[in-house]
Amino acid sequence: MAEPLSVALVGIGKIARDQHIPALNADPDWTLAATVSRSGGVDGVENFADLPQMLEARPDIGVVSLAVPPVPRFAMAAAAIGAGRHVMLEKPPGATLAECHALSAQAQAAGVTLHATWHSRMAHGVAAAKEWLAERELKRLRVTWKEDVRRWHPGQEWIWQAGGLGVFDPGINALSILTEILPAPVHLSRAVLDFPGNRDTPIAAELDFAHPGGAEVSAVFDWRQEGPQTWDIEAETDAGTMRLSDGGATFRAEGAAPVEGPDREYPRLYARMAELVRAGTSEVDLAPMVHVADAFTLGRRRVVEPFDW
Ligand code: NAP
């Protein structure tokens, strides 16, 4: 087996603790060699208060994984690539598309790997949905992503600040699946974004897409859903219907075996990162982010009730 890869994890917040650290600890191919955290890091792992200090002190660490919010991420990624490190980006890969293009070019020039991750694409049912749709003619597809922001993002102020994406923070997960499973690309044709009067980012959105074959493709995102949570994609085709639910984890369709299983999204992301580093290549698909940028460009803005935690 190849030598394990050493990684520094930057930003020890919710997703680092819930997913990155358990995935790294369970994978013999990876060593969590350092953290960069303003608030303390992880027991037993060397912590640095900022990234430049870590890059200076630990030239042995070849990979930097950024689990910080999108706005501070560009400067960190640029510094890590500038120091010759391979970089793994949480989703969304940046606060703007231009930032992502700049990082791609920088990584290519430096000969290091840049991996813009989309964890939802690694959910169990996604590959089966893609395969099923590839053989059929799409008539209608509806994305419904409705969750309770207080439950999933407790106290995270950055999601309400410019660049934090608001409801597109989970919504881009749905768009990452949509752009993966559709055989032909769609583009945004209409959007309505609901902004709480006291916030910079939307709490809900309705999106319609133009499909090359004329299928009706739409999405609704809402952060005000209490009770049962909904992360579903339903499609009607010329040969049956399918439903991808639980954020992509469960696939059910006419004429196909059901697919579901335990959550392996982050173990799969790190396995993919190891492959990319060893192959000396990058993976930066910005298609989900193009739809988000288009929604902010084309979307009609409605002001709704102020949001407070
Ligand atoms: P979070 O709980 O707020 O954690 C982010 C961490 O980044 C903070 O705890 C902080 O860690 C560090 N940080 C550095 N600069 C920061 C700044 N300017 N503002 C705020 N934090 C800063 O957020 P999260 O939920 O983990 O989300 C981080 C990224 O992961 C986002 O892009 C999000 O879309 C993605 N993600 C989140 C989830 C989820 O379920 N929450 C799921 C998948 C992906 P230190 O105190 O250690 O410096």
Short mmCIF file of C-alpha atoms in Angstrom, two decimals, chain A:
data_model
loop_
_atom_site.label_atom_id
_atom_site.label_comp_id
_atom_site.label_asym_id
_atom_site.label_seq_id
_atom_site.Cartn_x
_atom_site.Cartn_y
_atom_site.Cartn_z
CA MET A 1 0.00 0.00 0.00
CA ALA A 2 1.17 3.56 -0.75
CA GLU A 3 2.49 5.80 2.06
CA PRO A 4 -0.37 7.53 3.95
CA LEU A 5 -0.99 11.15 3.02
CA SER A 6 -0.57 13.84 5.69
CA VAL A 7 -3.28 16.50 5.85
CA ALA A 8 -3.79 19.72 7.78
CA LEU A 9 -7.45 20.46 8.43
CA VAL A 10 -8.34 24.14 8.56
CA GLY A 11 -11.46 25.38 10.41
CA ILE A 12 -12.63 23.09 13.20
CA GLY A 13 -16.34 23.83 13.06
CA LYS A 14 -19.46 21.72 12.59
CA ILE A 15 -18.53 19.88 9.40
CA ALA A 16 -14.94 19.29 10.49
CA ARG A 17 -16.13 17.63 13.71
CA ASP A 18 -19.16 15.81 12.25
CA GLN A 19 -17.48 14.46 9.10
CA HIS A 20 -13.86 15.34 8.24
CA ILE A 21 -12.23 14.19 11.48
CA PRO A 22 -14.12 10.85 11.74
CA ALA A 23 -13.47 10.14 8.03
CA LEU A 24 -9.74 10.86 8.39
CA ASN A 25 -9.38 8.91 11.62
CA ALA A 26 -11.03 5.83 10.07
CA ASP A 27 -8.89 5.83 6.91
CA PRO A 28 -5.39 4.28 7.12
CA ASP A 29 -4.55 6.11 3.89
CA TRP A 30 -4.69 9.48 5.72
CA THR A 31 -2.95 11.02 8.73
CA LEU A 32 -4.47 14.09 10.35
CA ALA A 33 -1.10 15.73 11.01
CA ALA A 34 -2.19 19.23 12.09
CA THR A 35 -5.13 21.54 12.48
CA VAL A 36 -5.45 25.27 11.94
CA SER A 37 -8.03 26.60 14.35
CA ARG A 38 -8.57 29.89 16.12
CA SER A 39 -10.67 28.13 18.74
CA GLY A 40 -8.46 25.22 19.80
CA GLY A 41 -8.29 22.33 17.35
CA VAL A 42 -8.46 18.64 18.20
CA ASP A 43 -7.02 16.70 21.17
CA GLY A 44 -3.70 15.04 20.36
CA VAL A 45 -3.16 16.89 17.06
CA GLU A 46 -0.74 19.83 16.71
CA ASN A 47 -2.74 23.04 16.25
CA PHE A 48 -1.73 26.33 14.66
CA ALA A 49 -3.51 29.63 15.16
CA ASP A 50 -3.19 30.54 11.50
CA LEU A 51 -2.38 28.93 8.17
CA PRO A 52 0.89 30.77 7.35
CA GLN A 53 2.40 29.47 10.62
CA MET A 54 1.42 25.89 9.75
CA LEU A 55 2.75 26.18 6.18
CA GLU A 56 6.05 27.50 7.52
CA ALA A 57 6.43 24.99 10.38
CA ARG A 58 5.23 21.78 8.66
CA PRO A 59 6.69 21.39 5.15
CA ASP A 60 6.10 17.64 5.60
CA ILE A 61 2.32 18.10 5.31
CA GLY A 62 1.42 17.81 1.65
CA VAL A 63 -2.34 18.35 1.73
CA VAL A 64 -4.46 21.19 3.15
CA SER A 65 -8.20 20.59 3.58
CA LEU A 66 -10.25 23.77 4.02
CA ALA A 67 -13.46 23.37 6.06
CA VAL A 68 -13.93 27.11 6.66
CA PRO A 69 -16.86 29.16 5.30
CA PRO A 70 -16.62 30.29 1.65
CA VAL A 71 -15.52 33.90 2.16
CA PRO A 72 -12.20 33.36 3.96
CA ARG A 73 -11.40 30.29 1.83
CA PHE A 74 -9.82 31.90 -1.26
CA ALA A 75 -6.92 33.58 0.54
CA MET A 76 -6.20 30.37 2.45
CA ALA A 77 -6.32 28.18 -0.66
CA ALA A 78 -4.09 30.61 -2.56
CA ALA A 79 -1.56 30.61 0.31
CA ALA A 80 -1.54 26.80 0.51
CA ILE A 81 -1.10 26.37 -3.25
CA GLY A 82 1.57 29.09 -3.16
CA ALA A 83 3.40 26.95 -0.60
CA GLY A 84 3.24 23.95 -2.96
CA ARG A 85 0.47 22.06 -1.13
CA HIS A 86 -2.43 20.10 -2.60
CA VAL A 87 -5.78 21.63 -1.61
CA MET A 88 -9.21 20.17 -0.91
CA LEU A 89 -12.07 22.67 -0.80
CA GLU A 90 -15.37 22.22 1.08
CA LYS A 91 -18.41 23.17 -0.94
CA PRO A 92 -19.11 25.75 -2.29
CA PRO A 93 -15.56 25.98 -3.68
CA GLY A 94 -15.43 29.76 -3.21
CA ALA A 95 -17.46 32.88 -2.66
CA THR A 96 -17.33 33.73 -6.39
CA LEU A 97 -16.75 31.87 -9.64
CA ALA A 98 -13.79 34.08 -10.52
CA GLU A 99 -12.06 33.03 -7.30
CA CYS A 100 -12.47 29.38 -8.28
CA HIS A 101 -11.09 29.97 -11.77
CA ALA A 102 -8.11 31.81 -10.28
CA LEU A 103 -7.38 28.94 -7.89
CA SER A 104 -7.65 26.40 -10.72
CA ALA A 105 -5.15 28.32 -12.81
CA GLN A 106 -2.82 28.75 -9.83
CA ALA A 107 -2.95 25.04 -8.98
CA GLN A 108 -2.31 24.06 -12.57
CA ALA A 109 0.70 26.41 -12.83
CA ALA A 110 2.06 25.10 -9.51
CA GLY A 111 1.56 21.45 -10.48
CA VAL A 112 -0.53 20.65 -7.39
CA THR A 113 -3.96 19.05 -6.98
CA LEU A 114 -7.06 21.17 -6.42
CA HIS A 115 -10.20 19.23 -5.49
CA ALA A 116 -13.47 21.15 -5.33
CA THR A 117 -15.55 18.65 -3.38
CA TRP A 118 -19.30 18.06 -3.68
CA HIS A 119 -20.12 15.71 -0.82
CA SER A 120 -23.73 15.12 -1.88
CA ARG A 121 -22.56 13.60 -5.15
CA MET A 122 -21.01 10.83 -3.04
CA ALA A 123 -24.40 9.88 -1.52
CA HIS A 124 -25.44 6.27 -2.09
CA GLY A 125 -28.25 6.71 -4.60
CA VAL A 126 -26.67 9.28 -6.91
CA ALA A 127 -24.83 6.93 -9.28
CA ALA A 128 -27.95 4.75 -9.66
CA ALA A 129 -30.12 7.80 -10.43
CA LYS A 130 -27.63 8.95 -13.05
CA GLU A 131 -27.59 5.54 -14.70
CA TRP A 132 -31.40 5.26 -14.65
CA LEU A 133 -31.92 8.72 -16.17
CA ALA A 134 -29.30 8.15 -18.88
CA GLU A 135 -31.56 5.59 -20.57
CA ARG A 136 -34.79 7.60 -20.46
CA GLU A 137 -36.33 10.77 -21.83
CA LEU A 138 -36.94 13.30 -19.08
CA LYS A 139 -40.40 14.89 -18.90
CA ARG A 140 -40.36 16.61 -15.50
CA LEU A 141 -37.94 16.95 -12.59
CA ARG A 142 -38.59 18.63 -9.27
CA VAL A 143 -36.04 19.34 -6.52
CA THR A 144 -37.46 19.96 -3.04
CA TRP A 145 -34.84 20.92 -0.44
CA LYS A 146 -36.58 22.14 2.72
CA GLU A 147 -34.87 22.16 6.08
CA ASP A 148 -34.79 24.01 9.38
CA VAL A 149 -31.89 26.47 9.46
CA ARG A 150 -32.01 26.62 13.27
CA ARG A 151 -31.42 22.88 13.46
CA TRP A 152 -28.62 22.54 10.89
CA HIS A 153 -26.77 25.85 11.17
CA PRO A 154 -27.24 26.89 14.81
CA GLY A 155 -25.75 30.33 15.43
CA GLN A 156 -23.74 30.42 12.16
CA GLU A 157 -23.80 34.13 11.36
CA TRP A 158 -21.63 33.77 8.22
CA ILE A 159 -24.48 32.06 6.32
CA TRP A 160 -26.50 35.29 6.59
CA GLN A 161 -23.65 37.55 5.50
CA ALA A 162 -22.78 38.43 1.89
CA GLY A 163 -20.94 35.47 0.36
CA GLY A 164 -22.50 33.03 2.84
CA LEU A 165 -25.12 31.97 0.24
CA GLY A 166 -28.06 31.66 2.68
CA VAL A 167 -30.40 28.85 1.64
CA PHE A 168 -28.11 28.13 -1.32
CA ASP A 169 -25.62 26.69 1.19
CA PRO A 170 -27.74 23.49 1.35
CA GLY A 171 -29.35 24.25 -2.03
CA ILE A 172 -26.02 23.94 -3.82
CA ASN A 173 -25.88 20.33 -2.57
CA ALA A 174 -29.09 19.64 -4.50
CA LEU A 175 -27.64 21.42 -7.52
CA SER A 176 -24.48 19.33 -7.27
CA ILE A 177 -26.64 16.21 -7.56
CA LEU A 178 -28.80 17.69 -10.33
CA THR A 179 -25.75 18.58 -12.44
CA GLU A 180 -24.33 15.10 -11.87
CA ILE A 181 -27.41 13.01 -12.74
CA LEU A 182 -28.90 14.89 -15.71
CA PRO A 183 -27.62 13.54 -19.04
CA ALA A 184 -27.96 16.99 -20.66
CA PRO A 185 -27.11 20.28 -18.93
CA VAL A 186 -29.87 22.75 -18.00
CA HIS A 187 -29.61 26.48 -17.44
CA LEU A 188 -31.52 28.77 -15.16
CA SER A 189 -34.48 30.55 -16.77
CA ARG A 190 -36.26 32.14 -13.76
CA ALA A 191 -35.62 32.59 -10.06
CA VAL A 192 -37.36 34.23 -7.11
CA LEU A 193 -35.26 34.74 -3.99
CA ASP A 194 -36.77 35.56 -0.58
CA PHE A 195 -34.50 37.70 1.59
CA PRO A 196 -35.35 38.33 5.27
CA GLY A 197 -35.47 42.11 5.69
CA ASN A 198 -32.56 42.04 8.15
CA ARG A 199 -30.22 39.66 6.27
CA ASP A 200 -27.85 39.76 3.24
CA THR A 201 -28.66 36.26 1.94
CA PRO A 202 -31.91 34.47 0.99
CA ILE A 203 -33.95 32.17 3.24
CA ALA A 204 -35.88 30.59 0.34
CA ALA A 205 -35.70 30.32 -3.44
CA GLU A 206 -37.72 29.04 -6.39
CA LEU A 207 -35.80 28.15 -9.55
CA ASP A 208 -36.88 27.12 -13.05
CA PHE A 209 -34.47 25.71 -15.60
CA ALA A 210 -34.51 25.47 -19.39
CA HIS A 211 -33.93 21.89 -20.53
CA PRO A 212 -32.68 21.13 -24.07
CA GLY A 213 -35.44 18.53 -24.58
CA GLY A 214 -38.19 20.79 -23.19
CA ALA A 215 -38.61 18.95 -19.86
CA GLU A 216 -39.94 20.96 -16.90
CA VAL A 217 -37.08 21.25 -14.41
CA SER A 218 -37.56 23.22 -11.20
CA ALA A 219 -36.30 23.53 -7.64
CA VAL A 220 -37.59 24.91 -4.39
CA PHE A 221 -35.30 25.60 -1.42
CA ASP A 222 -36.63 26.70 1.95
CA TRP A 223 -34.92 27.11 5.31
CA ARG A 224 -38.14 27.59 7.29
CA GLN A 225 -39.22 23.94 7.35
CA GLU A 226 -39.93 22.67 10.86
CA GLY A 227 -40.82 19.02 11.58
CA PRO A 228 -39.90 16.46 8.92
CA GLN A 229 -37.07 17.62 6.66
CA THR A 230 -37.16 17.15 2.88
CA TRP A 231 -34.20 16.61 0.52
CA ASP A 232 -35.84 15.01 -2.52
CA ILE A 233 -35.41 14.91 -6.29
CA GLU A 234 -38.35 13.42 -8.19
CA ALA A 235 -38.32 12.77 -11.93
CA GLU A 236 -40.88 11.64 -14.49
CA THR A 237 -39.66 10.14 -17.75
CA ASP A 238 -41.06 8.39 -20.83
CA ALA A 239 -40.37 5.11 -19.00
CA GLY A 240 -41.36 5.55 -15.37
CA THR A 241 -40.65 7.72 -12.36
CA MET A 242 -37.79 7.90 -9.90
CA ARG A 243 -37.23 9.43 -6.50
CA LEU A 244 -33.87 10.26 -4.96
CA SER A 245 -34.49 11.13 -1.32
CA ASP A 246 -32.65 11.78 1.96
CA GLY A 247 -30.19 14.08 0.19
CA GLY A 248 -29.29 11.48 -2.42
CA ALA A 249 -28.91 8.56 -0.01
CA THR A 250 -32.01 6.62 -1.13
CA PHE A 251 -32.94 5.77 -4.72
CA ARG A 252 -36.25 4.25 -5.77
CA ALA A 253 -37.41 3.88 -9.36
CA GLU A 254 -39.71 1.80 -11.52
CA GLY A 255 -37.86 -1.13 -13.02
CA ALA A 256 -34.72 -0.70 -10.89
CA ALA A 257 -33.42 -2.26 -7.69
CA PRO A 258 -33.64 0.12 -4.70
CA VAL A 259 -30.35 1.59 -3.49
CA GLU A 260 -29.61 2.86 0.02
CA GLY A 261 -26.90 2.45 2.61
CA PRO A 262 -24.95 4.07 5.43
CA ASP A 263 -23.50 7.56 4.96
CA ARG A 264 -20.06 7.28 3.27
CA GLU A 265 -19.91 10.73 1.66
CA TYR A 266 -16.78 12.06 3.41
CA PRO A 267 -14.81 8.78 3.36
CA ARG A 268 -15.43 8.78 -0.39
CA LEU A 269 -14.31 12.41 -0.73
CA TYR A 270 -11.00 11.68 0.98
CA ALA A 271 -10.53 8.50 -1.08
CA ARG A 272 -11.07 10.59 -4.21
CA MET A 273 -8.61 13.22 -2.98
CA ALA A 274 -5.97 10.52 -2.44
CA GLU A 275 -6.53 9.27 -6.00
CA LEU A 276 -6.21 12.76 -7.45
CA VAL A 277 -3.02 13.57 -5.52
CA ARG A 278 -1.39 10.29 -6.54
CA ALA A 279 -2.46 10.73 -10.16
CA GLY A 280 -1.22 14.33 -10.18
CA THR A 281 -4.55 15.73 -11.40
CA SER A 282 -7.26 18.14 -10.23
CA GLU A 283 -11.06 18.04 -10.16
CA VAL A 284 -12.90 21.35 -10.23
CA ASP A 285 -16.46 21.18 -11.55
CA LEU A 286 -18.14 24.55 -11.10
CA ALA A 287 -21.50 23.61 -12.68
CA PRO A 288 -23.47 23.73 -9.37
CA MET A 289 -22.05 27.14 -8.57
CA VAL A 290 -22.91 28.52 -12.01
CA HIS A 291 -26.60 27.93 -11.21
CA VAL A 292 -26.25 29.72 -7.86
CA ALA A 293 -24.47 32.67 -9.45
CA ASP A 294 -27.17 32.80 -12.14
CA ALA A 295 -29.91 32.79 -9.48
CA PHE A 296 -28.33 35.83 -7.84
CA THR A 297 -27.94 37.50 -11.28
CA LEU A 298 -31.35 36.71 -12.74
CA GLY A 299 -33.44 36.25 -9.61
CA ARG A 300 -36.25 38.55 -8.56
CA ARG A 301 -35.79 39.66 -4.98
CA ARG A 302 -38.67 39.57 -2.47
CA VAL A 303 -38.28 40.90 1.05
CA VAL A 304 -39.82 38.61 3.69
CA GLU A 305 -40.08 38.55 7.49
CA PRO A 306 -36.85 39.31 9.37
CA PHE A 307 -34.98 36.25 10.63
CA ASP A 308 -33.67 35.93 14.18
CA TRP A 309 -32.28 32.83 15.83
#
